[in-house]
XYZ file of C-alpha atoms in Angstrom:
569
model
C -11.171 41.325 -2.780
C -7.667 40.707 -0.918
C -7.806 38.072 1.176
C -4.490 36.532 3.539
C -2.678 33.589 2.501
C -3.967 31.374 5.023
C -7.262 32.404 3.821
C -6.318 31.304 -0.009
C -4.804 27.888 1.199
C -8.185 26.672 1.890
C -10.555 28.361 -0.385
C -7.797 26.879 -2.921
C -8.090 23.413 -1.350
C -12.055 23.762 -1.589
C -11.824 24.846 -5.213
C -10.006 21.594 -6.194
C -12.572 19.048 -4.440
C -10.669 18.681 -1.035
C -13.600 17.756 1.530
C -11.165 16.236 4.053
C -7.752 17.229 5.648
C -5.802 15.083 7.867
C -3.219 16.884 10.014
C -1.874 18.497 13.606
C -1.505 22.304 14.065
C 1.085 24.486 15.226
C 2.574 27.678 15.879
C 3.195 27.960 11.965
C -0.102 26.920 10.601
C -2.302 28.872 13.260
C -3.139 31.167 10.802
C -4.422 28.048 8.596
C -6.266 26.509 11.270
C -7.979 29.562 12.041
C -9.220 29.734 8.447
C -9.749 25.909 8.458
C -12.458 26.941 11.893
C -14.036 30.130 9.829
C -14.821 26.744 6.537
C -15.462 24.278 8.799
C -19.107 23.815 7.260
C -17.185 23.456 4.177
C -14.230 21.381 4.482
C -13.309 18.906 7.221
C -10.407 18.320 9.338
C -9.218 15.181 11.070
C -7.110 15.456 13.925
C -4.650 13.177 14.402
C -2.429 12.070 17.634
C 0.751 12.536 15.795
C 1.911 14.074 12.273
C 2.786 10.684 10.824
C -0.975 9.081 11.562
C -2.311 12.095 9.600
C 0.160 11.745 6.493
C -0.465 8.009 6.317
C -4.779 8.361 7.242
C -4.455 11.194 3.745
C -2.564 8.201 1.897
C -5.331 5.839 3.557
C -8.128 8.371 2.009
C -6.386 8.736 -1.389
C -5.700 4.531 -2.039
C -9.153 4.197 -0.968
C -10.651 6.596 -3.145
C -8.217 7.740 -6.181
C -8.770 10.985 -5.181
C -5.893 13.072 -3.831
C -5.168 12.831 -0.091
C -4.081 16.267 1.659
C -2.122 16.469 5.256
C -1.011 19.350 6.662
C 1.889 20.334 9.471
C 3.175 22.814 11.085
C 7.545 23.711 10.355
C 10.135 21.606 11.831
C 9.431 18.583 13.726
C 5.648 18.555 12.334
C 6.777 19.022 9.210
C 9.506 15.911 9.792
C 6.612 13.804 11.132
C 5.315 13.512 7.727
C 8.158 12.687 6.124
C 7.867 8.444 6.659
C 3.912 9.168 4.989
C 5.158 10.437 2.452
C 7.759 8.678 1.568
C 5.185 5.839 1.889
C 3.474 7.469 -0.315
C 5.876 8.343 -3.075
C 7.296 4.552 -3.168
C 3.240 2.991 -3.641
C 2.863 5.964 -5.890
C -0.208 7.259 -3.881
C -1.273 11.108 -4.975
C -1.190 13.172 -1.547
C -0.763 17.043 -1.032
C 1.304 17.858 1.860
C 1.390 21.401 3.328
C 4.280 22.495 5.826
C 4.143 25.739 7.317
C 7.411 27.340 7.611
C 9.139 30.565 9.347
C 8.925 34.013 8.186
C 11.028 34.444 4.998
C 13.137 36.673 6.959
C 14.268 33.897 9.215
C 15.029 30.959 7.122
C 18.281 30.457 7.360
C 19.192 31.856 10.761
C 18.202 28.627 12.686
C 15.046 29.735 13.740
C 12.844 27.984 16.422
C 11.351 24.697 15.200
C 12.798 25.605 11.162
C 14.085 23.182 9.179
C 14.562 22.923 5.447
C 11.754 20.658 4.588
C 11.856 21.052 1.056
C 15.279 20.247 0.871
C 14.423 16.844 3.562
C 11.247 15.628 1.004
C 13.402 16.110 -2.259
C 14.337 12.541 -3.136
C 10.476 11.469 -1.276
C 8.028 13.601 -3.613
C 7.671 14.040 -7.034
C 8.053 18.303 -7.134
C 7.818 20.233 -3.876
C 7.413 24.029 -3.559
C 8.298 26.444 -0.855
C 6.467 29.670 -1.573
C 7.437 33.270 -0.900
C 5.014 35.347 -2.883
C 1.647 35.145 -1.969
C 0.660 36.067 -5.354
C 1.897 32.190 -6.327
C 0.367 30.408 -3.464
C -3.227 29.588 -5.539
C -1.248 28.432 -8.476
C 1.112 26.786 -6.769
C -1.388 24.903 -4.907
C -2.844 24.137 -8.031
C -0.195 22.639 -9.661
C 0.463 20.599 -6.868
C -2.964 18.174 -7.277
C -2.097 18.571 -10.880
C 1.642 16.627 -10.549
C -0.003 14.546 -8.042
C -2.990 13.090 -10.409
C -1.075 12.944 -13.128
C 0.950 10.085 -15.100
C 2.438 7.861 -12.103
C 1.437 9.560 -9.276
C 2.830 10.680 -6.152
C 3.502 13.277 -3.430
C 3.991 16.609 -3.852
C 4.823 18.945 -1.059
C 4.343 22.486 -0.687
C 6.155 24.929 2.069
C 4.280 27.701 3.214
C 5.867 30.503 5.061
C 3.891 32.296 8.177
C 4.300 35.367 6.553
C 3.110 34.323 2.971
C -0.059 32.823 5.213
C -0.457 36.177 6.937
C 0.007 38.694 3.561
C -3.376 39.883 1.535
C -3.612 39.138 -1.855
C -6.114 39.750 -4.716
C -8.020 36.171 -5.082
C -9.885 34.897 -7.537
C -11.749 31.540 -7.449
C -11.288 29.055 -9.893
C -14.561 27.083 -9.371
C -12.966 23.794 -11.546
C -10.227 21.274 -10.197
C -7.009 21.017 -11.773
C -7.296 18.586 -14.761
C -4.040 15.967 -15.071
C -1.598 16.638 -18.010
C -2.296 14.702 -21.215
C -1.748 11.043 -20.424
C 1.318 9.014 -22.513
C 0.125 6.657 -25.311
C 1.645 3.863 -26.374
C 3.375 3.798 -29.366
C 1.422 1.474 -32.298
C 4.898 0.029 -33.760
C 5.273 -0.779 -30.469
C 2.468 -2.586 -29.440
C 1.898 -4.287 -33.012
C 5.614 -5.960 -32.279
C 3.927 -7.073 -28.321
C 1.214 -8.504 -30.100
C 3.530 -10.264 -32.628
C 5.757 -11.913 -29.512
C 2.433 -12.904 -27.349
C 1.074 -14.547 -30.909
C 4.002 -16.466 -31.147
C 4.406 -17.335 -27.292
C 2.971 -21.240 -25.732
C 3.395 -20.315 -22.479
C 2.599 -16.650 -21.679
C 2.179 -15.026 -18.107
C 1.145 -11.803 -16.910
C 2.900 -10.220 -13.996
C 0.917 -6.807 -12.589
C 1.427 -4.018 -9.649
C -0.031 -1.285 -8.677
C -0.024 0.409 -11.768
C -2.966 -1.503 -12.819
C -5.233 -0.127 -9.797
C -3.820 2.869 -10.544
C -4.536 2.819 -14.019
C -8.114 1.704 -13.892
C -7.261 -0.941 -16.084
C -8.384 -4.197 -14.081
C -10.771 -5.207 -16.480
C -8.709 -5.188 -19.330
C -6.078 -6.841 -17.847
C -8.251 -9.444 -17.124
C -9.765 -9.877 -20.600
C -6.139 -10.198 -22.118
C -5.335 -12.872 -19.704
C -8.844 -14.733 -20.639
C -8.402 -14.148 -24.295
C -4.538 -15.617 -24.634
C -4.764 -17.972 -22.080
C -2.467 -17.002 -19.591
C -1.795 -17.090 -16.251
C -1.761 -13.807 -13.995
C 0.279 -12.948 -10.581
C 1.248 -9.698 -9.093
C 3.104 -7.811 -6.972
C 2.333 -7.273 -3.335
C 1.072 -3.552 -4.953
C -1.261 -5.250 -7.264
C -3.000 -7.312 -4.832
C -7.185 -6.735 -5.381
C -6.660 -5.589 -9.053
C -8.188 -8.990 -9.974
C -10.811 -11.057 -7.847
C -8.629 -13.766 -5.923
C -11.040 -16.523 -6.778
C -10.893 -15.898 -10.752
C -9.603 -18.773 -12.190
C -5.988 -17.394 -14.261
C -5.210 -15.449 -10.968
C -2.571 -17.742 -9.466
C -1.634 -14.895 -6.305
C 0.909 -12.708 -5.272
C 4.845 -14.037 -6.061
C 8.121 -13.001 -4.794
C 9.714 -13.364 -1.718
C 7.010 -14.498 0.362
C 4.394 -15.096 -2.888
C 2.699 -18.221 -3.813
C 4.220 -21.111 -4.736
C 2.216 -21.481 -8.164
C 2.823 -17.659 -9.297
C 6.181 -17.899 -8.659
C 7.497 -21.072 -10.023
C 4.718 -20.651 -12.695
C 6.578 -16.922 -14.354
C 9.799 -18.997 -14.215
C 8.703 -21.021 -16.377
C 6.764 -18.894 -18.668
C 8.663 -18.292 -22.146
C 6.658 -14.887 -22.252
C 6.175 -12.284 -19.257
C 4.214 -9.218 -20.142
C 4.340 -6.677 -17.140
C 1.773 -4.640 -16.641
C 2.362 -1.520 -14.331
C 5.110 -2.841 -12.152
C 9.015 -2.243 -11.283
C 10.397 -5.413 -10.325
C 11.231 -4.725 -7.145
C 14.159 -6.710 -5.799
C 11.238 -8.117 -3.310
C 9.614 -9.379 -6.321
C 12.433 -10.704 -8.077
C 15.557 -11.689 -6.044
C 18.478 -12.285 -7.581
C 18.096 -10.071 -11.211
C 20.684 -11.995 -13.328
C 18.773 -15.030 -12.803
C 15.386 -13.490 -12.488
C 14.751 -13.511 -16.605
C 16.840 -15.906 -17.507
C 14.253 -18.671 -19.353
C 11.643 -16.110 -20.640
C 11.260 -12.667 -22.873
C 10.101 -9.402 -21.005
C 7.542 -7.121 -22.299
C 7.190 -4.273 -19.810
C 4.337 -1.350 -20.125
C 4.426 0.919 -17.481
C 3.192 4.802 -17.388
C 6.835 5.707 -15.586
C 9.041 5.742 -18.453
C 11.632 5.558 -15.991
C 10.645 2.452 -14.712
C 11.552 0.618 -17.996
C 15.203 -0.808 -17.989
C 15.598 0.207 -14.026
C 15.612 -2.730 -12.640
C 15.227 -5.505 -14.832
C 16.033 -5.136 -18.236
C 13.021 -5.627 -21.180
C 12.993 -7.457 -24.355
C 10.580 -4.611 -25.033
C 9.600 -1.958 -23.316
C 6.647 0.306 -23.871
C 5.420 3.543 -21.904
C 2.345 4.258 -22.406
C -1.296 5.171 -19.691
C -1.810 1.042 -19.480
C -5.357 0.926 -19.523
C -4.938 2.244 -23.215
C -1.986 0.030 -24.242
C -3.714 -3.303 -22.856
C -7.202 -1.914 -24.693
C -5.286 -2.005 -28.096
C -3.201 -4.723 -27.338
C -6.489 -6.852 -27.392
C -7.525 -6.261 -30.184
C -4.378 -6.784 -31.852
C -3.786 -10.285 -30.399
C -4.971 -13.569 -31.509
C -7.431 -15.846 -29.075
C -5.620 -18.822 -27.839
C -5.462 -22.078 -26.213
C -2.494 -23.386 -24.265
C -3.653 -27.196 -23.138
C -0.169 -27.815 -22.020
C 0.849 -25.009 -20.070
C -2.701 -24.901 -18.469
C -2.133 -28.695 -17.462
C 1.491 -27.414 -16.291
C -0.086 -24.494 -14.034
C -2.471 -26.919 -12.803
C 0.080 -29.433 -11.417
C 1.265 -25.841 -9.922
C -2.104 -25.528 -8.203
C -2.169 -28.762 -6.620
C 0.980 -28.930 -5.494
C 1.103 -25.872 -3.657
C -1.987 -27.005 -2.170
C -0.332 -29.976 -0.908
C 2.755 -27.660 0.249
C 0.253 -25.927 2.482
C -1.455 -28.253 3.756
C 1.596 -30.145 4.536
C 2.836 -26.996 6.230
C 0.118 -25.945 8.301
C 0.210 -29.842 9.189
C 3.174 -29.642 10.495
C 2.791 -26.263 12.181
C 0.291 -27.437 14.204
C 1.821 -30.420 15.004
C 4.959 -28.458 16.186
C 2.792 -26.334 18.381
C 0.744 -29.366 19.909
C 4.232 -31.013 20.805
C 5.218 -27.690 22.817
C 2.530 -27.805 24.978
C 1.796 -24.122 25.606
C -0.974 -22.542 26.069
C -3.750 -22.200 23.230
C -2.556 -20.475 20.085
C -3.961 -19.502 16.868
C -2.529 -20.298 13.514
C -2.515 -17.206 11.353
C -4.392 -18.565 8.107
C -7.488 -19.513 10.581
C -7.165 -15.860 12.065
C -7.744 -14.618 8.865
C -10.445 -17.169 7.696
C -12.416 -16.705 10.767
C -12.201 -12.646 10.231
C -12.999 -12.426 6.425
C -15.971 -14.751 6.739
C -17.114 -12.464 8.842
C -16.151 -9.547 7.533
C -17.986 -9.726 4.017
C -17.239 -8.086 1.147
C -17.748 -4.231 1.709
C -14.730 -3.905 4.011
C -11.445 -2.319 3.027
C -8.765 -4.156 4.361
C -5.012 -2.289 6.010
C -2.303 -4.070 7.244
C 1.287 -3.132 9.187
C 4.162 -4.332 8.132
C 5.385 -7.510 9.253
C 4.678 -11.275 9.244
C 1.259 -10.011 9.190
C 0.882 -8.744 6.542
C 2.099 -11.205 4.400
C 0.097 -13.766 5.751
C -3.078 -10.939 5.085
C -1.824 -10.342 1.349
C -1.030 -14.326 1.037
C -4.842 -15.538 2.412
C -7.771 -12.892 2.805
C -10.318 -13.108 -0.171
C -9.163 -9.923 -2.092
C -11.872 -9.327 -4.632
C -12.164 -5.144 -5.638
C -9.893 -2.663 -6.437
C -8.719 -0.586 -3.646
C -9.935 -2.886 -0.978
C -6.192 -3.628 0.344
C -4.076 -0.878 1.725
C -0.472 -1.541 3.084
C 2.982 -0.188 2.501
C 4.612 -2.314 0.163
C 7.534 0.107 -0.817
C 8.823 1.486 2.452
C 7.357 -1.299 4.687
C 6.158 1.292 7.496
C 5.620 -0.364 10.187
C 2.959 1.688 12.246
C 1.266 2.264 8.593
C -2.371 0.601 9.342
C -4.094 2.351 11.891
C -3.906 5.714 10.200
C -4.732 4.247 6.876
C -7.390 2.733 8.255
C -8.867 5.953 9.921
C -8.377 7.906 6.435
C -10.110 4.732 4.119
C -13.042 4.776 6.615
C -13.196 8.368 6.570
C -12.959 8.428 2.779
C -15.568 6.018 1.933
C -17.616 5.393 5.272
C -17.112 1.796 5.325
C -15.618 -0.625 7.757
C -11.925 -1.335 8.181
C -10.191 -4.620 9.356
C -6.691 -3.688 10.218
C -4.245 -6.694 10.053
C -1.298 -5.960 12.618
C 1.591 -7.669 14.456
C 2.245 -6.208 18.865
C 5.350 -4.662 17.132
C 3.154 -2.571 14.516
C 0.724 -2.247 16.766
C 2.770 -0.507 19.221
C 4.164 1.912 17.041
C 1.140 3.550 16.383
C -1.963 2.990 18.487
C -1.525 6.169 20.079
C -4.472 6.589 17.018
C -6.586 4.870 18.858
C -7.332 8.488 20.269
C -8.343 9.575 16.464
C -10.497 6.525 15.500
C -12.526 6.338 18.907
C -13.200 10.281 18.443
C -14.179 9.674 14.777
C -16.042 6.812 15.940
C -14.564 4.747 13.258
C -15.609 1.639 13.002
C -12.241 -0.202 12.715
C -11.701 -4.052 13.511
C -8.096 -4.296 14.884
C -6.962 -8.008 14.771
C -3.526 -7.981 16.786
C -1.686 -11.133 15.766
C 0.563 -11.449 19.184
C 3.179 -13.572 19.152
C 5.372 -11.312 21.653
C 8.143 -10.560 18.761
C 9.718 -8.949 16.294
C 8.112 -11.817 13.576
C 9.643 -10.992 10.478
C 13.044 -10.087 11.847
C 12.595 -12.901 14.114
C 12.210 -14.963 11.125
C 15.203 -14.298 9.237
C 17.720 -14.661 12.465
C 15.732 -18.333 12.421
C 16.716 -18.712 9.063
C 20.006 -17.315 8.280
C 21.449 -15.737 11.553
C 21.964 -19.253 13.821
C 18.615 -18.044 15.846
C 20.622 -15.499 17.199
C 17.433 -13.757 19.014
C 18.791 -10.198 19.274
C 16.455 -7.616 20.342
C 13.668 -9.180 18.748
C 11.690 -10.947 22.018
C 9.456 -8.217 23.419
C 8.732 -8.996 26.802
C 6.680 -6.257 27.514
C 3.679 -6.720 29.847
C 1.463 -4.526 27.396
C -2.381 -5.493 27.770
C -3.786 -4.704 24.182
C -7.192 -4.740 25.495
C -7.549 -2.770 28.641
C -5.113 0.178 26.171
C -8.524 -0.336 23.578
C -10.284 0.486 26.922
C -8.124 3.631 27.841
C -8.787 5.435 24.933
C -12.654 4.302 24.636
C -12.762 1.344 22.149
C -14.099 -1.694 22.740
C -11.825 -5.262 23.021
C -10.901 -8.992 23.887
C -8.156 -11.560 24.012
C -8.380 -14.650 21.650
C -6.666 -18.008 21.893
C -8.751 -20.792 20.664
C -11.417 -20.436 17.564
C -14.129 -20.222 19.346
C -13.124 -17.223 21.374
C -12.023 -15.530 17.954
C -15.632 -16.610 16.544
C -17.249 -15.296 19.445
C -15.115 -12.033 19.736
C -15.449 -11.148 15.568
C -19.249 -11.569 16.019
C -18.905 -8.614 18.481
C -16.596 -6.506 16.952
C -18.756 -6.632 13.706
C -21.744 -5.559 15.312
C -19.539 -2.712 17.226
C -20.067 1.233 16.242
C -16.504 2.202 18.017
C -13.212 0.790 17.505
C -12.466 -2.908 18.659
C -9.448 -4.910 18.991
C -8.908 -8.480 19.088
C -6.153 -9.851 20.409
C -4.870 -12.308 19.024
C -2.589 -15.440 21.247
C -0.110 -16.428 17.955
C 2.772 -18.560 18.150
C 6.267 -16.806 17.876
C 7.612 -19.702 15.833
C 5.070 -19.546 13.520
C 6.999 -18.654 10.025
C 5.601 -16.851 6.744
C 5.962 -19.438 3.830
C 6.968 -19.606 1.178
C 10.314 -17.181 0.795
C 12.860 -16.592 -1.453
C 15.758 -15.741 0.513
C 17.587 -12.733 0.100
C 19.551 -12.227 -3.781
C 17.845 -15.994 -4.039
C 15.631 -17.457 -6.876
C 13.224 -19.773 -7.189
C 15.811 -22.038 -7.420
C 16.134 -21.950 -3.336
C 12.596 -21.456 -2.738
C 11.433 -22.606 0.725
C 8.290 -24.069 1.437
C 8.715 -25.781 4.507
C 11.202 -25.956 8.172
C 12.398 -29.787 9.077
C-alpha cells in the first residue's frame, strides 16, 4: 500500500521502538505532525517551549535510558535551535535522532523562506547526517540512522527531510524489528596479554574512567579490576555514577575542579589504565606534563580517541566491557600496602583541605555581615538526604554543577546528567523533562540564576507534563564560574558578570503553574525540600548563595597539579 512520506517517518520511528518524541512543529513538518496526531495512541510527543529544550529533553531521555533519544524540527531556525543539543550530544557521545524538515527539493538553493543548509551546519556536530530526496530511501535511511547512533561510540545523527519527500506516496513495508548495532570492536589478545603484563609488574596502579564506561555497560567490571589489583579509581566529570561514590577505591572526580585525592593520587601512580575516556584538556591541563611520572594504557571503543590527546604507552580499541572482562582474568590478584597507605594520607588530607575551606568560607561570610546565605555543600546535603536514591540527578553548567558532580551521593549508572563536553548552559531543565519522561522518576535539577535564566521558559513543558522536577536555584546574583576566574586571574575585573536583575524565581515558578520558595538559612531549605518532595508539579527552591563563594579545588588553565589550588588567603 503507498503511503506519504510523512506517513513513513513515523510508522518507521514506531518500527524501531521510538515511544517518545521531543520537538516543536512548523510549516515544514506539518505534514509530520499531522501523522504524529493520526499515531498518537501509538507514539508520544512532547512539546517543548523552544527547539533547543526538546533536543536536550531527547538527550535527557536517551542518558537516562540507553535507548536512542529522537527530536524533531521544522527547516531553518527550528532546525538551528537544535543545533547546541546536539552538539551536546555528539561531545557526551549520547545516541539521539534528529529530524529537520526542509523545503521542497525544488527550492533549496534559491534562499527560500526559513531554508538553511542544515546538513551542511550539523556536519562537524553528528556522527553521519542525511538529507533525503527520494522517498523510496526515507525508511532506510531512517533506519540507518538509530543504527550509527547505537553503535560503537555513539552519537547524533541527523536526518533532513524535504516537504515534498514528506508529502510523496511510496510503497511501504514494515519492518516489525529495530535496527541491530554493527558488530562491536574486540580487543586484540596480543594486546591485552602485554596490559596484563605492565599492570602485573606495576606497585602503584590507578584507573582513570569516563563516560565510556556507562556507555559500555561495563561498571561492574571495572570495578572488579580495581578490587582485584588493588588500585585506586577516579573519573572524568563523564564518568561520574559509573561506580557507587561511597565504594571504598573510588577516590572522585579529578581535573580541573576534581578532588584533591584523585588528582594528586594519578600523578603519582606509575601505572594509569584508562578506561573509556579522552583526556580532555579539562581533565588534564597542561599535556606535556600531564604523563610525565607514569605509563598510559588507554582502551577506548573510538579508535580515534587513542593518541588524540594524550599520547599512550599502549593503546587498545576494543567494546570495553569485553577488554576489561579478559583483562581480569589475565591479571594477577594483588596487594599494594604502600600505595594504599599513600592514597590514604590522600584521603585525609583532602578532608582536612575541606574542612579547612568551608571553615574559612564561612568565616569570610560571617565577617561580611549580609544577610543569611547558604554554603553550597549544605545545599546539596540537605537536598540528597532528602532526595533518596531513586532520583536522577541534571545539572546546568556553572559553579553548580561542579559543586553537584564534586558532593551529591552518586551511586547508579545514569543517575547524573549534565553537559560535560560543550558546557551548555541552559542544559538541565530539558534534560530533566526528557529523564523524567523516560523513566517516570523524579528529577533534582542543580542550577545557577544564570542557567536558570537561559532556559526556564520550560517551565511551560514540565508543569504541562506535570513533571515532578525539584529545581534547586543556587543564587548568588552572578555569572559564578566566570566570576571566578576574573577573581583568580583577571585582577577581579567584574565585567559583565554581576546580574542585577530584579528576577523573582519564585513568583516566575508561579506564572507558569509550579509550585516554589526562597531559602536562606537551613531550616528554610529543610522545610522547603520537605515540600517540594511531597509536590506532584514542578517546584523551585531558591536558593540565597554567596557570590564569593568559589569552586575548589582547580587546576588553572594549561596548569598541573603542580599549581593546584585548594584554598583563597
Amino acid at each position: 500500500m503507498k503511503i506519504s512520506g510523512a506517513k513513513i517517518v513515523v510508522e518507521t520511528l514506531i518500527e524501531q521502538g521510538c515511544d517518545t518524541i521531543f520537538g516543536y512543529p512548523g510549516g515544514q513538518v506539518i505534514d509530520l505532525f499531522d501523522e504524529l496526531y493520526n499515531a498518537r495512541d501509538r507514539i508520544k510527543h512532547i512539546l517543548t517551549a523552544h527547539e533547543q529544550g526538546a533536543a536536550h529533553a531527547a538527550d535527557g531521555y536517551a542518558r537516562s535510558t540507553g535507548k536512542v533519544g529522537v527530536v524533531i524540527a521544522t527547516s531553518g531556525p527550528g532546525a538551528t535551535n537544535l543545533v547546541t543539543g546536539i552538539a551536546a550530544a555528539y561531545l557526551d557521545s549520547v545516541p539521539m535522532v534528529a529530524i529537520t524538515g526542509n523545503v521542497s527539493c525544488d527550492q533549496i538553493g534559491r534562499d527560500s523562506f526559513q531554508e538553511v543548509d542544515i546538513v551542511g551546519v550539523t556536519m562537524p556536530i553528528t556522527k553521519h547526517n542525511f538529507i533525503v530526496k527520494d522517498i523510496k530511501e526515507l525508511a532506510d535511511t531512517l533506519r540507518t540512522a538509530f543504527k550509527i547512533a547505537k553503535s560503537g561510540r555513539q552519537g547524533p545523527v541527523l536526518v533532513d527531510i524535504p516537504k515534498d519527500v514528506q508529502t510523496a506516496l511510496c510503497e511501504y513495508e514494515s519492518n516489525a524489528q529495530p535496527v541491530i548495532p554493527y558488530p562491536l570492536t574486540f580487543a586484540s589478545e596480543v594486546k591485552l596479554q602485554k596490559a596484563a603484563e605492565l599492570i602485573n609488574s606495576c606497585e602503584r596502579p590507578y584507573i582513570y574512567f569516563g563516560g565510556g564506561v556507562i556507555s559500555g555497560k561495563a561498571s561492574q567490571q571495572v570495578t572488579a579490576l580495581a578490587e582485584k589489583i588493588d588500585a585506586p579509581m577516579g573519573c572524568s566529570l563523564m564518568g561520574l555514577s559509573a561506580v557507587p561514590c561511597d565504594h571504598p577505591k573510588f577516590l572522585g572526580m579529578q581535573g580541573m575542579h576534581g578532588h584533591f585525592a584523585s588528582t594528586v593520587a594519578e600523578d603519582e601512580a606509575d601505572l594509569v589504565i584508562a578506561l573509556g575516556v579522552r583526556f580532555s584538556d579539562r581533565a588534564t591541563g597542561e599535556n606535556s606534563r600531564f604523563s610525565k611520572h607514569f605509563t598510559i594504557i588507554h582502551i577506548d571503543i573510538d579508535g580515534a580517541e587513542l593518541n588524540k590527546n594524550i599520547p599512550a604507552d599502549l593503546s587498545i580499541r576494543g567494546d570495553l566491557r569485553d577488554s576489561v572482562e579478559r583483562l581480569i582474568a589475565m591479571v594477577d590478584e594483588k596487594k599494594h600496602p604502600n600505595w594504599e597507605n599513600r592514597i590514604a594520607e590522600l584521603k585525609a588530607e583532602e578532608l582536612s583541605r575541606t574542612e579547612s575551606a568551608l571553615t574559612a568560607a564561612k568565616e569570610k561570610l560571617a565577617a561580611k555581615g549580609s544577610a543569611p546565605k547558604l554554603s553550597p555543600y549544605e545545599i546539596i546535603d540537605i537536598i540528597s538526604e532528602r532526595a533518596g536514591d531513586n532520583v536522577i540527578i541534571a545539572t546546568d553548567v556553572g559553579q553548580h554543577q561542579i559543586w553537584t558532580a564534586q558532593r551529591y551521593p552518586l551511586r547508579k549508572p545514569r543517575t547524573f546528567l549534565t553537559s560535560g563536553g560543550l558546557g551548555a548552559m541552559g542544559y538541565g531543565l530539558g534534560a530533566a523533562v526528557g529523564a523524567s519522561t523516560a523513566t517516570g522518576r523524579r528529577v533534582v535539577l542543580f542550577t545557577g540564576d544564570g542557567s536558570f535564566g537561559m532556559n526556564l521558559s520550560e517551565l511551560a513543558t514540565a508543569v504541562t507534563q506535570a513533571i515532578p522536577v525539584v529545581i534547586v536555584v543556587m543564587n548568588n546574583g552572578v555569572l559564578g564560574m566566570v566570576r571566578q576566574w576574573q577573581t583568580l586571574f583577571y585582577d577581579k575585573h567584574y565585567s559583565n558578570t554581576t546580574f542585577d536583575r530584579k528576577t523573582d524565581f519564585v513568583k516566575v515558578a508561579v506564572a507558569f503553574g509550579a509550585k516554589g520558595c526562597h531559602a536562606a538559612t537551613a531550616e528554610e531549605l529543610k522545610k522547603a525540600a520537605d515540600e517540594a518532595f511531597s509536590s506532584s508539579v514542578p517546584f523551585v527552591i531558591d536558593c540565597a548563595v554567596d557570590c564569593d563563594e568559589l569552586v575548589l579545588p582547580m587546576l588553572p588553565p594549561n596548569g598541573t597539579v603542580d599549581d593546584i589550588i585548594t584554598e583563597i588567603k
